[in-house]
PDB file of C-alpha atoms in Angstrom:
ATOM      1  CA  UNK A 502     -26.531 -48.175  32.646  1.00 54.00           C
ATOM      2  CA  UNK A 503     -29.809 -50.160  32.153  1.00 57.00           C
ATOM      3  CA  UNK A 504     -28.522 -52.104  29.293  1.00 62.00           C
ATOM      4  CA  UNK A 505     -25.598 -54.063  31.285  1.00 76.00           C
ATOM      5  CA  UNK A 506     -27.721 -54.777  34.291  1.00 79.00           C
ATOM      6  CA  UNK A 507     -31.174 -54.474  33.326  1.00 78.00           C
ATOM      7  CA  UNK A 508     -34.224 -52.195  33.795  1.00 79.00           C
ATOM      8  CA  UNK A 509     -34.902 -53.597  36.943  1.00 81.00           C
ATOM      9  CA  UNK A 510     -31.851 -54.083  38.587  1.00 84.00           C
ATOM     10  CA  UNK A 511     -30.745 -50.472  37.491  1.00 84.00           C
ATOM     11  CA  UNK A 512     -33.275 -48.807  39.566  1.00 83.00           C
ATOM     12  CA  UNK A 513     -32.922 -51.108  42.420  1.00 85.00           C
ATOM     13  CA  UNK A 514     -32.231 -48.959  45.733  1.00 84.00           C
ATOM     14  CA  UNK A 515     -28.289 -49.205  46.720  1.00 84.00           C
ATOM     15  CA  UNK A 516     -28.061 -47.140  49.274  1.00 85.00           C
ATOM     16  CA  UNK A 517     -30.634 -44.726  51.240  1.00 85.00           C
ATOM     17  CA  UNK A 518     -28.246 -41.565  51.759  1.00 80.00           C
ATOM     18  CA  UNK A 519     -30.179 -38.674  53.030  1.00 84.00           C
ATOM     19  CA  UNK A 520     -33.894 -39.495  52.600  1.00 84.00           C
ATOM     20  CA  UNK A 521     -32.633 -39.744  48.767  1.00 84.00           C
ATOM     21  CA  UNK A 522     -32.442 -43.504  47.207  1.00 85.00           C
ATOM     22  CA  UNK A 523     -29.214 -44.195  45.070  1.00 86.00           C
ATOM     23  CA  UNK A 524     -29.643 -46.739  42.385  1.00 89.00           C
ATOM     24  CA  UNK A 525     -27.233 -47.449  39.833  1.00 87.00           C
ATOM     25  CA  UNK A 526     -28.871 -44.859  37.273  1.00 87.00           C
ATOM     26  CA  UNK A 527     -28.234 -42.400  40.007  1.00 87.00           C
ATOM     27  CA  UNK A 528     -24.428 -43.355  40.720  1.00 89.00           C
ATOM     28  CA  UNK A 529     -23.832 -43.255  36.175  1.00 89.00           C
ATOM     29  CA  UNK A 530     -25.617 -39.908  36.672  1.00 90.00           C
ATOM     30  CA  UNK A 531     -22.995 -38.548  39.483  1.00 91.00           C
ATOM     31  CA  UNK A 532     -20.136 -40.117  37.885  1.00 94.00           C
ATOM     32  CA  UNK A 533     -21.174 -38.097  34.724  1.00 95.00           C
ATOM     33  CA  UNK A 534     -21.285 -34.982  36.569  1.00 96.00           C
ATOM     34  CA  UNK A 535     -17.750 -35.531  37.925  1.00 97.00           C
ATOM     35  CA  UNK A 536     -16.526 -36.090  34.236  1.00 97.00           C
ATOM     36  CA  UNK A 537     -17.956 -32.779  32.887  1.00 96.00           C
ATOM     37  CA  UNK A 538     -17.079 -31.053  35.647  1.00 97.00           C
ATOM     38  CA  UNK A 539     -13.213 -32.476  35.614  1.00 97.00           C
ATOM     39  CA  UNK A 540     -13.250 -32.240  31.917  1.00 97.00           C
ATOM     40  CA  UNK A 541     -14.221 -28.629  32.116  1.00 95.00           C
ATOM     41  CA  UNK A 542     -12.134 -27.931  34.460  1.00 95.00           C
ATOM     42  CA  UNK A 543      -9.161 -29.474  32.461  1.00 95.00           C
ATOM     43  CA  UNK A 544      -9.884 -27.652  29.304  1.00 93.00           C
ATOM     44  CA  UNK A 545      -9.932 -23.955  31.183  1.00 91.00           C
ATOM     45  CA  UNK A 546      -6.813 -25.151  32.456  1.00 92.00           C
ATOM     46  CA  UNK A 547      -5.029 -25.736  28.703  1.00 91.00           C
ATOM     47  CA  UNK A 548      -6.912 -22.630  27.346  1.00 87.00           C
ATOM     48  CA  UNK A 549      -5.552 -19.799  29.359  1.00 83.00           C
ATOM     49  CA  UNK A 550      -1.673 -20.728  28.842  1.00 81.00           C
ATOM     50  CA  UNK A 551      -2.591 -21.567  25.091  1.00 79.00           C
ATOM     51  CA  UNK A 552      -3.984 -18.366  24.958  1.00 76.00           C
ATOM     52  CA  UNK A 553      -1.262 -16.739  26.327  1.00 77.00           C
ATOM     53  CA  UNK A 554       0.916 -18.192  23.982  1.00 73.00           C
ATOM     54  CA  UNK A 555      -0.697 -17.830  20.712  1.00 69.00           C
ATOM     55  CA  UNK A 556      -0.999 -14.090  21.866  1.00 68.00           C
ATOM     56  CA  UNK A 557       2.533 -13.829  21.852  1.00 64.00           C
ATOM     57  CA  UNK A 558       1.887 -12.238  25.602  1.00 64.00           C
ATOM     58  CA  UNK A 559       3.704 -15.101  27.073  1.00 58.00           C
ATOM     59  CA  UNK A 560       7.272 -13.887  25.419  1.00 56.00           C
ATOM     60  CA  UNK A 561       6.478 -10.426  27.078  1.00 58.00           C
ATOM     61  CA  UNK A 562       6.111 -11.468  30.407  1.00 57.00           C
ATOM     62  CA  UNK A 563       9.364 -13.324  30.486  1.00 58.00           C
ATOM     63  CA  UNK A 564      11.285 -10.364  29.216  1.00 61.00           C
ATOM     64  CA  UNK A 565      11.875 -11.570  25.316  1.00 60.00           C
ATOM     65  CA  UNK A 566      10.794  -9.244  23.412  1.00 56.00           C
ATOM     66  CA  UNK A 567      11.021 -11.599  20.393  1.00 59.00           C
ATOM     67  CA  UNK A 568       7.411 -12.697  18.556  1.00 60.00           C
ATOM     68  CA  UNK A 569       6.697 -16.202  17.823  1.00 64.00           C
ATOM     69  CA  UNK A 570       6.540 -16.424  14.149  1.00 73.00           C
ATOM     70  CA  UNK A 571       2.661 -17.124  12.798  1.00 77.00           C
ATOM     71  CA  UNK A 572       1.367 -15.816  15.870  1.00 72.00           C
ATOM     72  CA  UNK A 573      -1.214 -13.739  14.299  1.00 79.00           C
ATOM     73  CA  UNK A 574      -2.308 -17.201  11.795  1.00 86.00           C
ATOM     74  CA  UNK A 575      -2.480 -18.945  15.385  1.00 80.00           C
ATOM     75  CA  UNK A 576      -4.859 -16.229  16.340  1.00 80.00           C
ATOM     76  CA  UNK A 577      -7.043 -16.308  13.852  1.00 89.00           C
ATOM     77  CA  UNK A 578      -7.113 -20.259  13.886  1.00 89.00           C
ATOM     78  CA  UNK A 579      -8.102 -20.142  17.605  1.00 85.00           C
ATOM     79  CA  UNK A 580     -10.587 -17.237  16.774  1.00 91.00           C
ATOM     80  CA  UNK A 581     -12.275 -19.517  13.835  1.00 95.00           C
ATOM     81  CA  UNK A 582     -12.027 -22.578  15.707  1.00 95.00           C
ATOM     82  CA  UNK A 583     -14.082 -20.878  18.483  1.00 94.00           C
ATOM     83  CA  UNK A 584     -16.609 -19.331  15.742  1.00 97.00           C
ATOM     84  CA  UNK A 585     -17.117 -22.438  14.435  1.00 97.00           C
ATOM     85  CA  UNK A 586     -18.079 -24.056  17.312  1.00 96.00           C
ATOM     86  CA  UNK A 587     -20.465 -21.150  18.273  1.00 96.00           C
ATOM     87  CA  UNK A 588     -22.475 -21.786  14.978  1.00 97.00           C
ATOM     88  CA  UNK A 589     -22.226 -25.396  14.981  1.00 96.00           C
ATOM     89  CA  UNK A 590     -24.082 -25.228  18.572  1.00 93.00           C
ATOM     90  CA  UNK A 591     -26.579 -22.476  17.771  1.00 93.00           C
ATOM     91  CA  UNK A 592     -27.393 -24.483  14.460  1.00 92.00           C
ATOM     92  CA  UNK A 593     -27.474 -28.128  15.866  1.00 88.00           C
ATOM     93  CA  UNK A 594     -29.080 -27.477  19.204  1.00 85.00           C
ATOM     94  CA  UNK A 595     -32.717 -26.712  18.003  1.00 80.00           C
ATOM     95  CA  UNK A 596     -32.310 -30.307  16.366  1.00 77.00           C
ATOM     96  CA  UNK A 597     -31.900 -31.942  19.915  1.00 73.00           C
ATOM     97  CA  UNK A 598     -35.589 -32.241  19.844  1.00 66.00           C
ATOM     98  CA  UNK A 599     -35.869 -35.123  17.412  1.00 53.00           C
ATOM     99  CA  UNK A 600     -32.966 -37.037  19.275  1.00 53.00           C
ATOM    100  CA  UNK A 601     -35.119 -38.005  22.404  1.00 55.00           C
ATOM    101  CA  UNK A 602     -37.629 -41.102  22.075  1.00 54.00           C
ATOM    102  CA  UNK A 603     -40.810 -41.697  21.238  1.00 51.00           C
ATOM    103  CA  UNK A 604     -42.357 -40.619  23.989  1.00 54.00           C
ATOM    104  CA  UNK A 605     -41.228 -43.086  26.424  1.00 52.00           C
ATOM    105  CA  UNK A 606     -42.880 -45.691  24.529  1.00 55.00           C
ATOM    106  CA  UNK A 607     -41.527 -49.245  24.184  1.00 55.00           C
ATOM    107  CA  UNK A 608     -41.218 -50.169  20.644  1.00 58.00           C
ATOM    108  CA  UNK A 609     -42.649 -46.924  19.127  1.00 58.00           C
ATOM    109  CA  UNK A 610     -40.636 -46.040  15.922  1.00 58.00           C
ATOM    110  CA  UNK A 611     -38.097 -43.346  16.323  1.00 56.00           C
ATOM    111  CA  UNK A 612     -39.118 -40.085  15.177  1.00 54.00           C
ATOM    112  CA  UNK A 613     -38.556 -38.373  11.997  1.00 56.00           C
ATOM    113  CA  UNK A 614     -40.051 -37.570   8.482  1.00 59.00           C
ATOM    114  CA  UNK A 615     -41.421 -41.555   8.223  1.00 55.00           C
ATOM    115  CA  UNK A 616     -43.358 -41.569  11.587  1.00 48.00           C
ATOM    116  CA  UNK A 617     -46.877 -40.659  10.918  1.00 49.00           C
ATOM    117  CA  UNK A 618     -48.573 -38.074  13.264  1.00 51.00           C
TER     118      UNK A 618
END
Protein backbone atom coordinates (compact mmCIF):
# COMPACT_ATOMS: atom_id res chain seq x y z
CA UNK A 1 0.00 0.00 0.00
CA UNK A 2 2.76 2.55 0.74
CA UNK A 3 4.01 2.13 -2.82
CA UNK A 4 0.75 3.46 -4.29
CA UNK A 5 0.07 6.48 -2.04
CA UNK A 6 3.42 6.99 -0.31
CA UNK A 7 4.69 6.16 3.15
CA UNK A 8 3.34 9.25 4.93
CA UNK A 9 -0.14 9.14 3.40
CA UNK A 10 -0.53 5.42 4.09
CA UNK A 11 0.12 6.09 7.79
CA UNK A 12 -2.37 9.00 8.09
CA UNK A 13 -5.31 8.19 10.35
CA UNK A 14 -8.54 7.78 8.40
CA UNK A 15 -10.82 6.98 11.33
CA UNK A 16 -10.53 6.48 15.08
CA UNK A 17 -12.60 3.44 16.00
CA UNK A 18 -12.80 2.15 19.57
CA UNK A 19 -9.58 3.92 20.47
CA UNK A 20 -7.71 2.44 17.50
CA UNK A 21 -6.23 4.46 14.67
CA UNK A 22 -7.32 3.11 11.30
CA UNK A 23 -5.03 4.01 8.40
CA UNK A 24 -4.61 2.63 4.88
CA UNK A 25 -2.17 -0.01 6.08
CA UNK A 26 -4.71 -1.25 8.63
CA UNK A 27 -7.36 -1.41 5.89
CA UNK A 28 -4.92 -3.32 3.67
CA UNK A 29 -4.18 -5.81 6.46
CA UNK A 30 -7.89 -6.28 7.23
CA UNK A 31 -8.63 -6.96 3.57
CA UNK A 32 -5.83 -9.53 3.47
CA UNK A 33 -7.25 -11.32 6.51
CA UNK A 34 -10.74 -11.30 4.96
CA UNK A 35 -9.30 -12.68 1.70
CA UNK A 36 -7.43 -15.43 3.55
CA UNK A 37 -10.49 -16.45 5.58
CA UNK A 38 -12.82 -16.50 2.56
CA UNK A 39 -10.28 -18.39 0.45
CA UNK A 40 -9.79 -20.93 3.24
CA UNK A 41 -13.53 -21.44 3.62
CA UNK A 42 -13.93 -21.92 -0.13
CA UNK A 43 -11.05 -24.40 -0.14
CA UNK A 44 -12.62 -26.38 2.68
CA UNK A 45 -15.99 -26.33 0.90
CA UNK A 46 -14.35 -27.76 -2.23
CA UNK A 47 -12.09 -30.33 -0.57
CA UNK A 48 -14.86 -32.22 1.24
CA UNK A 49 -16.83 -33.07 -1.93
CA UNK A 50 -13.60 -33.83 -3.80
CA UNK A 51 -12.50 -36.36 -1.19
CA UNK A 52 -15.96 -37.91 -1.20
CA UNK A 53 -15.91 -38.26 -4.99
CA UNK A 54 -12.37 -39.60 -5.10
CA UNK A 55 -12.97 -42.17 -2.40
CA UNK A 56 -16.11 -43.44 -4.17
CA UNK A 57 -18.38 -42.80 -1.18
CA UNK A 58 -20.62 -40.46 -3.21
CA UNK A 59 -21.93 -43.30 -5.38
CA UNK A 60 -22.64 -45.53 -2.39
CA UNK A 61 -24.51 -42.81 -0.51
CA UNK A 62 -26.76 -42.27 -3.54
CA UNK A 63 -27.57 -45.99 -3.76
CA UNK A 64 -25.26 -46.52 -6.72
CA UNK A 65 -22.91 -49.42 -6.14
CA UNK A 66 -20.89 -48.74 -9.30
CA UNK A 67 -17.38 -47.59 -8.52
CA UNK A 68 -16.00 -44.88 -10.76
CA UNK A 69 -13.00 -46.25 -12.68
CA UNK A 70 -9.65 -44.88 -11.60
CA UNK A 71 -10.72 -43.92 -8.10
CA UNK A 72 -7.61 -45.60 -6.66
CA UNK A 73 -5.31 -43.56 -8.88
CA UNK A 74 -7.17 -40.37 -8.02
CA UNK A 75 -6.84 -41.16 -4.31
CA UNK A 76 -3.09 -41.74 -4.71
CA UNK A 77 -2.76 -38.48 -6.66
CA UNK A 78 -4.68 -36.56 -3.98
CA UNK A 79 -2.60 -38.02 -1.15
CA UNK A 80 0.65 -37.43 -3.08
CA UNK A 81 -0.33 -33.79 -3.64
CA UNK A 82 -1.05 -33.31 0.07
CA UNK A 83 2.24 -34.95 1.04
CA UNK A 84 4.13 -32.77 -1.47
CA UNK A 85 2.48 -29.66 0.01
CA UNK A 86 3.48 -30.63 3.56
CA UNK A 87 7.06 -31.41 2.45
CA UNK A 88 7.26 -28.05 0.64
CA UNK A 89 6.10 -26.20 3.76
CA UNK A 90 8.55 -28.06 6.00
CA UNK A 91 11.46 -27.37 3.64
CA UNK A 92 10.62 -23.76 2.74
CA UNK A 93 9.37 -22.34 6.03
CA UNK A 94 12.85 -22.22 7.64
CA UNK A 95 14.03 -20.16 4.64
CA UNK A 96 11.40 -17.46 5.31
CA UNK A 97 13.89 -15.65 7.55
CA UNK A 98 16.00 -14.84 4.50
CA UNK A 99 13.03 -13.11 2.85
CA UNK A 100 12.88 -10.35 5.46
CA UNK A 101 14.32 -6.91 4.88
CA UNK A 102 17.72 -5.82 6.17
CA UNK A 103 16.56 -4.79 9.64
CA UNK A 104 14.38 -1.98 8.31
CA UNK A 105 17.34 0.13 7.23
CA UNK A 106 16.54 2.03 4.02
CA UNK A 107 19.12 1.41 1.30
CA UNK A 108 20.67 -1.58 3.06
CA UNK A 109 21.56 -4.48 0.79
CA UNK A 110 19.29 -7.51 0.95
CA UNK A 111 20.45 -10.35 3.20
CA UNK A 112 22.24 -13.19 1.57
CA UNK A 113 25.66 -14.64 0.88
CA UNK A 114 26.95 -11.41 -0.69
CA UNK A 115 26.19 -9.23 2.34
CA UNK A 116 28.87 -8.95 4.98
CA UNK A 117 28.54 -9.46 8.75
